[in-house]
CSV table of C-alpha atoms in Angstrom, one decimal:
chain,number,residue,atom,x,y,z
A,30,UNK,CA,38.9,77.8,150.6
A,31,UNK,CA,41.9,76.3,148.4
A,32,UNK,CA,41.6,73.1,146.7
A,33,UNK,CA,43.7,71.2,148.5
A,34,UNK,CA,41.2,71.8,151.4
A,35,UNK,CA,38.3,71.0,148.9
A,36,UNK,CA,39.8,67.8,148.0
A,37,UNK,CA,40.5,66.7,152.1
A,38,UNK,CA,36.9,67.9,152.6
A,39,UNK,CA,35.2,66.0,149.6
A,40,UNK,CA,37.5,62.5,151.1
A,41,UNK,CA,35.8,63.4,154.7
A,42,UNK,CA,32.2,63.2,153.1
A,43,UNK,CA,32.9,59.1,151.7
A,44,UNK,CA,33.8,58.5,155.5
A,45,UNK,CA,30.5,60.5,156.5
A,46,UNK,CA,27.0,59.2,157.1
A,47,UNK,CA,24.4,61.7,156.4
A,48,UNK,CA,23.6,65.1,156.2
A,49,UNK,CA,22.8,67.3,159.1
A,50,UNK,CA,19.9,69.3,157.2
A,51,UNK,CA,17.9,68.2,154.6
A,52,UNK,CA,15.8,70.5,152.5
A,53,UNK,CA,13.3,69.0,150.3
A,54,UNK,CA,12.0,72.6,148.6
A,55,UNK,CA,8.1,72.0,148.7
A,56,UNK,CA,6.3,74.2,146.3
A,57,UNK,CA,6.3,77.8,146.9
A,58,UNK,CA,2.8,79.0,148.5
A,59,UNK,CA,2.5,81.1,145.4
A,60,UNK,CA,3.0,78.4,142.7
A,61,UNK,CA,-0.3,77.2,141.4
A,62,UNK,CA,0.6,77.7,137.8
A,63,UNK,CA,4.1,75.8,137.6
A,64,UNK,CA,4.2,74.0,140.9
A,65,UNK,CA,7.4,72.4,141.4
A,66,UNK,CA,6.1,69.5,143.6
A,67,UNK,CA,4.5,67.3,140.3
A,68,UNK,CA,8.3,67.2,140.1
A,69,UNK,CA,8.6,64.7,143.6
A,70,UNK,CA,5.3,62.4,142.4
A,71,UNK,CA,7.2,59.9,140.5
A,72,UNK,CA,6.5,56.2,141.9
A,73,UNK,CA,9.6,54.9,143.6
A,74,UNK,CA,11.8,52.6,140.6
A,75,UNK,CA,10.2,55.0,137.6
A,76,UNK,CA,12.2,57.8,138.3
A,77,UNK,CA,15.0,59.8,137.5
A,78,UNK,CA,16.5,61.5,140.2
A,79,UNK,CA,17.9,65.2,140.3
A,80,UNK,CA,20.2,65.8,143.0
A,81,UNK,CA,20.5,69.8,144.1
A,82,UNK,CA,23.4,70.8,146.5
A,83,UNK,CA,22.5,74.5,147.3
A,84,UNK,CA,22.7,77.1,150.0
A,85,UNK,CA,19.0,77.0,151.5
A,86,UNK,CA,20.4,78.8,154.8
A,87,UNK,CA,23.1,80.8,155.4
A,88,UNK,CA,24.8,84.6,154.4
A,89,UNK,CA,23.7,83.2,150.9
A,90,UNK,CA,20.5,82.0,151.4
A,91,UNK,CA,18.9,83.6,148.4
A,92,UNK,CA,21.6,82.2,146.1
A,93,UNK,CA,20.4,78.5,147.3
A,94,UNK,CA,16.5,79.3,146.9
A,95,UNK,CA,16.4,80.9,143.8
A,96,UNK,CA,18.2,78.2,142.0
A,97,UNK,CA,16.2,75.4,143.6
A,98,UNK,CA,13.2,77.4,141.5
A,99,UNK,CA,14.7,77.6,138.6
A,100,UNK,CA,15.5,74.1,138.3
A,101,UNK,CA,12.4,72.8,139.5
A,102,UNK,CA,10.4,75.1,137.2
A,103,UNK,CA,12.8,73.4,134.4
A,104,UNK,CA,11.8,69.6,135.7
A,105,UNK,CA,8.1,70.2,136.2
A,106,UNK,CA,8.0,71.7,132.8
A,107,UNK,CA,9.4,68.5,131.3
A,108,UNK,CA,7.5,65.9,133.3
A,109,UNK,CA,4.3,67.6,132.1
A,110,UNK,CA,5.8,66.6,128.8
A,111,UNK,CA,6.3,63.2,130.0
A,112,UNK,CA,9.6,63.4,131.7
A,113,UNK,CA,12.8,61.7,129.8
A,114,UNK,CA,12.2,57.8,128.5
A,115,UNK,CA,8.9,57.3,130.3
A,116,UNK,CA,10.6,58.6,134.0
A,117,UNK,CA,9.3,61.3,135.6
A,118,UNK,CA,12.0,63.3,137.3
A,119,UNK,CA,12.3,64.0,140.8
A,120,UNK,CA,14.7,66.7,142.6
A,121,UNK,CA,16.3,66.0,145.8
A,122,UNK,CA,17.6,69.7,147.3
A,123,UNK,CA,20.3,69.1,150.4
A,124,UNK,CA,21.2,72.6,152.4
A,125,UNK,CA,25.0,72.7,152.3
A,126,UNK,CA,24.6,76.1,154.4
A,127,UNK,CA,27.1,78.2,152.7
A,128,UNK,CA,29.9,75.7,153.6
A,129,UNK,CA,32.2,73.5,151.5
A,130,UNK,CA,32.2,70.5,153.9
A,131,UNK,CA,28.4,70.3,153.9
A,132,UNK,CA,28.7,70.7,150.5
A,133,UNK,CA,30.4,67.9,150.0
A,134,UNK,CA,28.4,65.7,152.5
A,135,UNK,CA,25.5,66.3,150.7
A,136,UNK,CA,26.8,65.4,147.2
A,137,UNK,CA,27.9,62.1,148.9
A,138,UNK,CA,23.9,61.5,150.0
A,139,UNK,CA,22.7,62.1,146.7
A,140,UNK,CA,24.8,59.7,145.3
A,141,UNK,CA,24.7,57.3,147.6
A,142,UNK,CA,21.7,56.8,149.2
A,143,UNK,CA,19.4,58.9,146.8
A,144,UNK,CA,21.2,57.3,143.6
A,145,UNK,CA,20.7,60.9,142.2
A,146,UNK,CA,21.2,60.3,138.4
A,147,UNK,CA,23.1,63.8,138.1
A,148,UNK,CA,24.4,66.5,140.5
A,149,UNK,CA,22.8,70.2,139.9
A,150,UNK,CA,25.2,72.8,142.0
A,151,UNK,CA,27.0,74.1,143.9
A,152,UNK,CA,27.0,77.7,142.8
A,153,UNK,CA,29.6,79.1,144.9
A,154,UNK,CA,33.1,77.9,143.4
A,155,UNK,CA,34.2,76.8,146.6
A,156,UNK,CA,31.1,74.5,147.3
A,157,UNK,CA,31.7,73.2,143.8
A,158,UNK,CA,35.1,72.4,144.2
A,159,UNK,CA,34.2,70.3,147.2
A,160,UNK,CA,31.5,68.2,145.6
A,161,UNK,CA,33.8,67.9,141.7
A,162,UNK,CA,36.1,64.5,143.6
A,163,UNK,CA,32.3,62.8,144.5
A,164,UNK,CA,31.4,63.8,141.0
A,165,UNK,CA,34.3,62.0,139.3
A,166,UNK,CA,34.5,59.2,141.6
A,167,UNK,CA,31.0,57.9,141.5
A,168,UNK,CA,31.0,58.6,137.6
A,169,UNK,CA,27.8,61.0,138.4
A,170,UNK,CA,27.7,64.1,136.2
A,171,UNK,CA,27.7,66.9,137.7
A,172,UNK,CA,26.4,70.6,136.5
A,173,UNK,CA,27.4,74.0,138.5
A,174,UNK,CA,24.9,77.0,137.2
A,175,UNK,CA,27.2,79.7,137.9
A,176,UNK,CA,30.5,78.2,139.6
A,177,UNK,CA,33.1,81.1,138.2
A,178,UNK,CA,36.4,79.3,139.2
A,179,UNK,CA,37.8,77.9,136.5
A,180,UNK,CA,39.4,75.4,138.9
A,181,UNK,CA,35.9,73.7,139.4
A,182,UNK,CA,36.2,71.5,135.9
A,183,UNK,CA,40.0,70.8,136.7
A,184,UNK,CA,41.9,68.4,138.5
A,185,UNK,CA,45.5,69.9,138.0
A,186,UNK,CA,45.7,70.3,134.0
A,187,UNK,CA,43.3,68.1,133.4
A,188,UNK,CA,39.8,68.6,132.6
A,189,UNK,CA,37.5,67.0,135.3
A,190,UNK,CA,35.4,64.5,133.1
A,191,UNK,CA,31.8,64.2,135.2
A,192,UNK,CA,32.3,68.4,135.8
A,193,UNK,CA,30.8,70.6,133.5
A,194,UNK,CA,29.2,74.4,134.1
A,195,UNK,CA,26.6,76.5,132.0
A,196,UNK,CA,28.4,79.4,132.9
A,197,UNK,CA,31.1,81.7,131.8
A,198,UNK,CA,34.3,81.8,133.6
A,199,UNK,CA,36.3,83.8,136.0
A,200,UNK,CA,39.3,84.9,133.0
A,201,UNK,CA,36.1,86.6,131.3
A,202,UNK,CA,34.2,88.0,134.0
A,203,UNK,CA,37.4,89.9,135.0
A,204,UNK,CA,38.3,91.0,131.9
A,205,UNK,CA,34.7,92.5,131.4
A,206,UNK,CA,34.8,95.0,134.0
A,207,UNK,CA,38.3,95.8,133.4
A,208,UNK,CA,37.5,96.9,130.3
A,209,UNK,CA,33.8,98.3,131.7
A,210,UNK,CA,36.4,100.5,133.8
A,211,UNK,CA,38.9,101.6,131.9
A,212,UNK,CA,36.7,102.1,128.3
A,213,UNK,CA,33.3,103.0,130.3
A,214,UNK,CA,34.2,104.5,133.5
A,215,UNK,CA,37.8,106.3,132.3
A,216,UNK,CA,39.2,105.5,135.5
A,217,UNK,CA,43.0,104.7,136.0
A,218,UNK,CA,43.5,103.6,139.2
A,219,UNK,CA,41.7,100.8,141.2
A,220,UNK,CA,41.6,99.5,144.9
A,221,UNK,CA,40.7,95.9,145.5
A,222,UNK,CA,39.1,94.9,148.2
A,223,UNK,CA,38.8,90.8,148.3
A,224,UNK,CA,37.4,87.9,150.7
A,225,UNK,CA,40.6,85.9,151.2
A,226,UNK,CA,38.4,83.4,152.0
A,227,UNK,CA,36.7,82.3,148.8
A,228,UNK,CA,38.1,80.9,145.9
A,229,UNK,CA,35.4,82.9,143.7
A,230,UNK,CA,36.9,86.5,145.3
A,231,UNK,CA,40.1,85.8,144.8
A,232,UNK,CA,40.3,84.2,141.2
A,233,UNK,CA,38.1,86.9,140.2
A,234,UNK,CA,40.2,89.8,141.4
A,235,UNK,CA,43.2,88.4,140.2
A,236,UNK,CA,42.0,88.6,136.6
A,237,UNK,CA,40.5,91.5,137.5
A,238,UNK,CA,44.1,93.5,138.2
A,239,UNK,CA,46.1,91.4,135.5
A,240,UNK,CA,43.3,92.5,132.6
A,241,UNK,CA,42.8,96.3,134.4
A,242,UNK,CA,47.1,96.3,134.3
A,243,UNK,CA,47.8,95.3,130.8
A,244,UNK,CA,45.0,97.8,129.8
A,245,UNK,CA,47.0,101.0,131.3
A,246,UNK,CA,45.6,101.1,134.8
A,247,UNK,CA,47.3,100.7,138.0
A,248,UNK,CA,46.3,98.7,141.4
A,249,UNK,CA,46.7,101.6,144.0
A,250,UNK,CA,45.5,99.4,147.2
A,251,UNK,CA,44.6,95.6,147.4
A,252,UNK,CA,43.0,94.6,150.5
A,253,UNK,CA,41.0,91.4,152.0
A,254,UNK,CA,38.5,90.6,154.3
A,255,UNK,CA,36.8,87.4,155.4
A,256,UNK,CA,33.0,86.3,154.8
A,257,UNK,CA,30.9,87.2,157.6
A,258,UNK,CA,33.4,90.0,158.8
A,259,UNK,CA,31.2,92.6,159.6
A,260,UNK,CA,33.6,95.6,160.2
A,261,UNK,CA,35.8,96.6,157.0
A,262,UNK,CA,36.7,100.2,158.0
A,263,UNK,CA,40.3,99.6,158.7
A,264,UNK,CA,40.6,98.4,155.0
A,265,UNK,CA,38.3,100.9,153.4
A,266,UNK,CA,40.7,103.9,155.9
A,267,UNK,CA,43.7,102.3,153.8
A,268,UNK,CA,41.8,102.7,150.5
A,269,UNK,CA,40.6,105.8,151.5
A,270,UNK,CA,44.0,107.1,151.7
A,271,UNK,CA,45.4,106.3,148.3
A,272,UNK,CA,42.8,107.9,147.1
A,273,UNK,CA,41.1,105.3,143.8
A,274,UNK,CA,38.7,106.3,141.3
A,275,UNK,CA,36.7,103.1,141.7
A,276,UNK,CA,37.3,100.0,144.4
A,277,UNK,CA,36.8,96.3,143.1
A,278,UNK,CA,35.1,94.4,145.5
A,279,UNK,CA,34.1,90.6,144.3
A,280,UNK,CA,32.5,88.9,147.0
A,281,UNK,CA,29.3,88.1,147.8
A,282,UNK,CA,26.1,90.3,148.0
A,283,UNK,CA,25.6,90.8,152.2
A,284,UNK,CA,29.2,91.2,152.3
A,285,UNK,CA,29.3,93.7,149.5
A,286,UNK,CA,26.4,95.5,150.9
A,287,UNK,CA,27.5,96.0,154.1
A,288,UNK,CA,31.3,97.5,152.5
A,289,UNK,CA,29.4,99.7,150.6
A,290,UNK,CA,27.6,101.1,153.3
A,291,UNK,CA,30.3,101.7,155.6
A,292,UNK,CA,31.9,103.1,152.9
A,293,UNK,CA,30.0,106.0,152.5
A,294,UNK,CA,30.0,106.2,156.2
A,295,UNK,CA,33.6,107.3,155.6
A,296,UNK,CA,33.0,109.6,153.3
A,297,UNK,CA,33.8,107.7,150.1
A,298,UNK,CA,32.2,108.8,147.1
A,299,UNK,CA,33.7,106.0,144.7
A,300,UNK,CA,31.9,103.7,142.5
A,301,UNK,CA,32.2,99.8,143.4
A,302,UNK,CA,32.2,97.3,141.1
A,303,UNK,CA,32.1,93.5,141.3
A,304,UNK,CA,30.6,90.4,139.8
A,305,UNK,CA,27.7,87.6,140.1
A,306,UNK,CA,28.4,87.6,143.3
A,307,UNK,CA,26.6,90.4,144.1
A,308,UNK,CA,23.2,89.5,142.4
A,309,UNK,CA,20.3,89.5,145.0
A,310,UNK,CA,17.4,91.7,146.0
A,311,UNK,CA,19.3,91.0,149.7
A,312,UNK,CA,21.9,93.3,147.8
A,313,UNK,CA,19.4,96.3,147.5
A,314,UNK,CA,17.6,95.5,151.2
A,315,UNK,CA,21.0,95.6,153.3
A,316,UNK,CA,22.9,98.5,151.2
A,317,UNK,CA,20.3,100.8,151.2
A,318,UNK,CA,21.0,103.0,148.3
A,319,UNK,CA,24.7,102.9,148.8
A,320,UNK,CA,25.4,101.4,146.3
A,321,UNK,CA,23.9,103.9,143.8
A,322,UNK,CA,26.4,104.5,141.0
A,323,UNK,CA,28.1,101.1,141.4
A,324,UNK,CA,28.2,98.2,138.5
A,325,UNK,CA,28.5,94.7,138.4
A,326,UNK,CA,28.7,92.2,135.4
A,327,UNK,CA,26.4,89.1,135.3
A,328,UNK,CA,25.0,86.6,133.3
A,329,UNK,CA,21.4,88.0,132.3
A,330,UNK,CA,19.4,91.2,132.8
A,331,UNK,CA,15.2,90.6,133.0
A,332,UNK,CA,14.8,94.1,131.1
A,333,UNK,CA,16.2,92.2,127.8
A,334,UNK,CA,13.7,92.5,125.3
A,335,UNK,CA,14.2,88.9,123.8
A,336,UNK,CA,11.5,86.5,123.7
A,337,UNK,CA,13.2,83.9,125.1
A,338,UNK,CA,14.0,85.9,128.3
A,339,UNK,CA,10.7,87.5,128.6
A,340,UNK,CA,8.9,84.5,128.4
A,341,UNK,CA,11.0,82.7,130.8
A,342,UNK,CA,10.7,86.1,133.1
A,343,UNK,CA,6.8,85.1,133.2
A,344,UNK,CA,6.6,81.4,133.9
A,345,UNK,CA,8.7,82.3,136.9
A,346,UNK,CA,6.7,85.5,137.7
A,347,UNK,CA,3.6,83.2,137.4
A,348,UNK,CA,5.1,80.3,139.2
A,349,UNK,CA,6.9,82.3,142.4
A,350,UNK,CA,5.4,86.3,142.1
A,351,UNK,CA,9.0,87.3,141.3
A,352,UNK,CA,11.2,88.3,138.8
A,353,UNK,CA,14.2,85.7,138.1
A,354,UNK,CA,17.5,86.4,139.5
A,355,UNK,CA,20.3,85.1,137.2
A,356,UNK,CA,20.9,82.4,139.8
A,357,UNK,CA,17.4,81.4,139.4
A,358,UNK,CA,18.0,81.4,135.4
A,359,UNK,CA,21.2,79.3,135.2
A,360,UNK,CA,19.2,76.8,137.7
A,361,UNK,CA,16.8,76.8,134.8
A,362,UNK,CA,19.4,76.1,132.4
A,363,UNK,CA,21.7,73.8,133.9
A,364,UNK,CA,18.4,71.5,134.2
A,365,UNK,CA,17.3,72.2,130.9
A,366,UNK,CA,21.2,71.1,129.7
A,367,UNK,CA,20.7,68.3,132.0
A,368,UNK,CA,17.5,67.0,130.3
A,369,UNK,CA,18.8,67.7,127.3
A,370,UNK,CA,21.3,65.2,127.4
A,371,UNK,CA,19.3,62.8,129.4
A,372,UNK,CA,16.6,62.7,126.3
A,373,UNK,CA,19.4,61.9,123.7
A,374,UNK,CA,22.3,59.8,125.9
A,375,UNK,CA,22.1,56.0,124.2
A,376,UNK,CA,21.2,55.2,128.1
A,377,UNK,CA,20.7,57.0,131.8
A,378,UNK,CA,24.2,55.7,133.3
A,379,UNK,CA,26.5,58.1,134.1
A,380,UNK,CA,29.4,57.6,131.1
A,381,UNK,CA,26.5,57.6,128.7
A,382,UNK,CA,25.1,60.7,130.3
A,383,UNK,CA,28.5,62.7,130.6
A,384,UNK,CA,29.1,61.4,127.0
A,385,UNK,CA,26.4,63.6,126.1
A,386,UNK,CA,26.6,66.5,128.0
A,387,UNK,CA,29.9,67.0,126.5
A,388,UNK,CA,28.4,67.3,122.9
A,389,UNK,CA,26.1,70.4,124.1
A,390,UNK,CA,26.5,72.9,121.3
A,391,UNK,CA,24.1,75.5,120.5
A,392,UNK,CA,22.2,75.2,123.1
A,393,UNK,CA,19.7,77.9,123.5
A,394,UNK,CA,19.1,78.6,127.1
A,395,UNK,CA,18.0,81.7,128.6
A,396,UNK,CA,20.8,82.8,129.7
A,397,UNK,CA,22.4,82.8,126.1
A,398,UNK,CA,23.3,80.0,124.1
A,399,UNK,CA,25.4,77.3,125.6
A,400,UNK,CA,28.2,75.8,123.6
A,401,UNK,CA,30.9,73.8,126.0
A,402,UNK,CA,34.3,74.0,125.6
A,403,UNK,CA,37.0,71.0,125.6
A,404,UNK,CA,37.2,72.1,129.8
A,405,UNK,CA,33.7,71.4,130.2
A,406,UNK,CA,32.6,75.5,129.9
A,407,UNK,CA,30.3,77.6,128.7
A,408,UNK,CA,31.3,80.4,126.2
A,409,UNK,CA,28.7,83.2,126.6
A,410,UNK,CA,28.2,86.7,126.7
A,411,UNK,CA,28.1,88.9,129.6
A,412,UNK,CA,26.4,92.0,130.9
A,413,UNK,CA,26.9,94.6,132.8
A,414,UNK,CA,24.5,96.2,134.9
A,415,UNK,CA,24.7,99.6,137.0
A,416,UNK,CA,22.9,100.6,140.0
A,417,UNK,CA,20.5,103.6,139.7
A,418,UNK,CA,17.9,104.6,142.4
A,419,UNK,CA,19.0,101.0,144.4
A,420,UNK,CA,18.0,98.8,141.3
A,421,UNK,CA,20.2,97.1,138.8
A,422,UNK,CA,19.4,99.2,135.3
A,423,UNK,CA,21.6,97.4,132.2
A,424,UNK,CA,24.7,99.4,131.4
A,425,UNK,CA,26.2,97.2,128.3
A,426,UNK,CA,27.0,93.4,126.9
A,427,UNK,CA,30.5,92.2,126.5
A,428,UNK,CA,31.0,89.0,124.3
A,429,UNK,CA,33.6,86.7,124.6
């Protein structure tokens, strides 16, 4: 979706009563350790309210559910603490279903009608850049985890003032596994293969092929596809036939999974690569092993040895009997961010709020330490993981 049909779908949600599906995340059955639900005992007119936009249905259903964890393990974590000024904080999840126009209805309830106090989400670019205009205009702060686009904090050349991310950016992310290709993998010519689509898969594979170009390498095929397309062998035929020693493919992980299968199916013996996008144990379930030998760069890997990760990998174990995704760990931090700035903003309106979001420097989340830049981003490291055996193994770390 382009921004100009973000920006006509974020003026439909002012005009829009209501959203069609509400999900108000209860605690997960397995939770008796960290249960998000203290999170929603507040008394009504002593709380703080956390507004989540996420994907709880849809093609990216996991994305949705593993962020509502992490931030809800972040808030009950604090309101054991007390919460922020005497409030305990309460977090409002609306399903957006994977689409920018529910995205934006939702962000327009939280606001409001649930006077949510800051915005957490979306984490799809697209989503985000439907829900930025609601952000601005109501002077609510808003916090993507792992928005890529670097559109999502702008509003032409300037830098959206309520938008802010605790993520890296699309310019990096591309130039990561450009250089992961050409320095790691020795390969000199690329196919792309892109969802038209979605802001995230396009941005991302054009800073992909500029970075992969100026390093020596060449773009022998660049094709597209749309989300929920569920045949892509005329496209991976045309690949086939100029013959590339990798194929780029940044979309999103059931999409991904089911290219790389069919893939094979052709006989194609190429390694993929791609980004976040593709984070998910859906990934794993739908590809099948056909993805073994692939790599994808992302914001965290569990197997790092630091303490701050492997502590933060046991809460969650303990709270949800998994191990943390990396959307579930930049949920975690853009809440932790969020309270943060709550505890040390002069008072809980929004321009005091914003005011000190802005000043987050040094910020140690798990995910790396958060600084953000004058256009409202994170500048972080990156990693790059490979698939062995139909897991993710870490492969290398690329800073900034």
């Amino acid at each position: 979706m382009r921004i100009h049909r973000a920006l006509a779908v974020a003026a439909l949600a002012f005009a829009v009563v209501g959203c069609q599906q509400k999900k108000e995340e209860a605690a997960p059955a397995q939770a008796p350790a960290a249960t998000p639900q203290a999170a929603q005992a507040a008394p009504a007119g002593d709380k703080i309210v956390f507004g989540h936009v996420g994907s709880m249905s849809g093609n990216e259903a996991t994305f949705g559910d593993s962020t509502d964890k992490g931030i809800k393990l972040a808030v009950d974590e604090q309101n054991k603490k007390g919460g922020v000024k005497g409030k305990q904080i309460v977090v409002k999840t609306l399903d957006d279903q994977g689409k920018p126009e529910e995205a934006a209805v939702a962000a327009t309830r939280l606001v409001t009608q649930d006077h949510a106090t800051i915005l957490l989400g979306e984490v799809a670019s697209s989503r985000s850049l439907a829900m930025a205009p609601i952000a601005d205009s109501n002077q609510v702060p808003m916090i993507s985890p792992t928005s890529t686009n670097p559109k999502v904090t702008k509003d032409g050349d300037k830098t959206r003032p309520y938008v802010f991310r605790v993520c890296f950016i699309d310019p990096f992310q591309g130039t990561v596994m450009a250089k992961f290709a050409t320095e790691n993998l020795k390969v000199k010519n690329v196919a792309i293969l892109r969802d038209v689509g979605n802001d995230y898969s396009v941005g991302l594979a054009d800073f992909f092929a500029k970075k992969f170009q100026e390093l020596g390498g060449k773009i022998v095929s660049d094709q597209s596809y749309k989300a929920g397309d569920q045949d892509f062998k005329a496209q991976l035929t045309a690949i086939k036939g100029k013959n590339p020693q990798a194929i780029y493919v940044p979309g999103y992980y059931t999409d991904v999974a089911l290219i790389s299968r069919q893939a094979r199916e052709l006989g194609m013996k190429q390694p993929l690569m791609g980004g976040d996008g593709w984070d998910s144990s859906k990934l794993y379930e739908i590809a099948k092993g056909a993805l073994d030998g692939s790599y994808f760069s992302n914001h965290y890997t569990p197997e790092d040895p630091s303490p701050v990760i492997q502590e933060f990998v046991s809460k969650y174990k303990a709270a949800y009997g998994s191990v943390p995704d990396a959307l579930a760990t930049l949920g975690y931090d853009a809440a932790k961010v969020a309270i943060n700035a709550l505890e040390s903003a002069k008072d809980l309106t929004g321009p005091s709020i914003r005011d000190a979001i802005e000043q987050t420097k040094g910020f140690k989340g798990v995910s790396g330490v958060i600084t953000l830049d004058a256009d409202h981003n994170a500048v972080k490291s990156a990693v790059v993981l490979g698939i062995e055996k139909n897991n993710a193994k870490y492969a290398a770390t690329v800073n900034p």
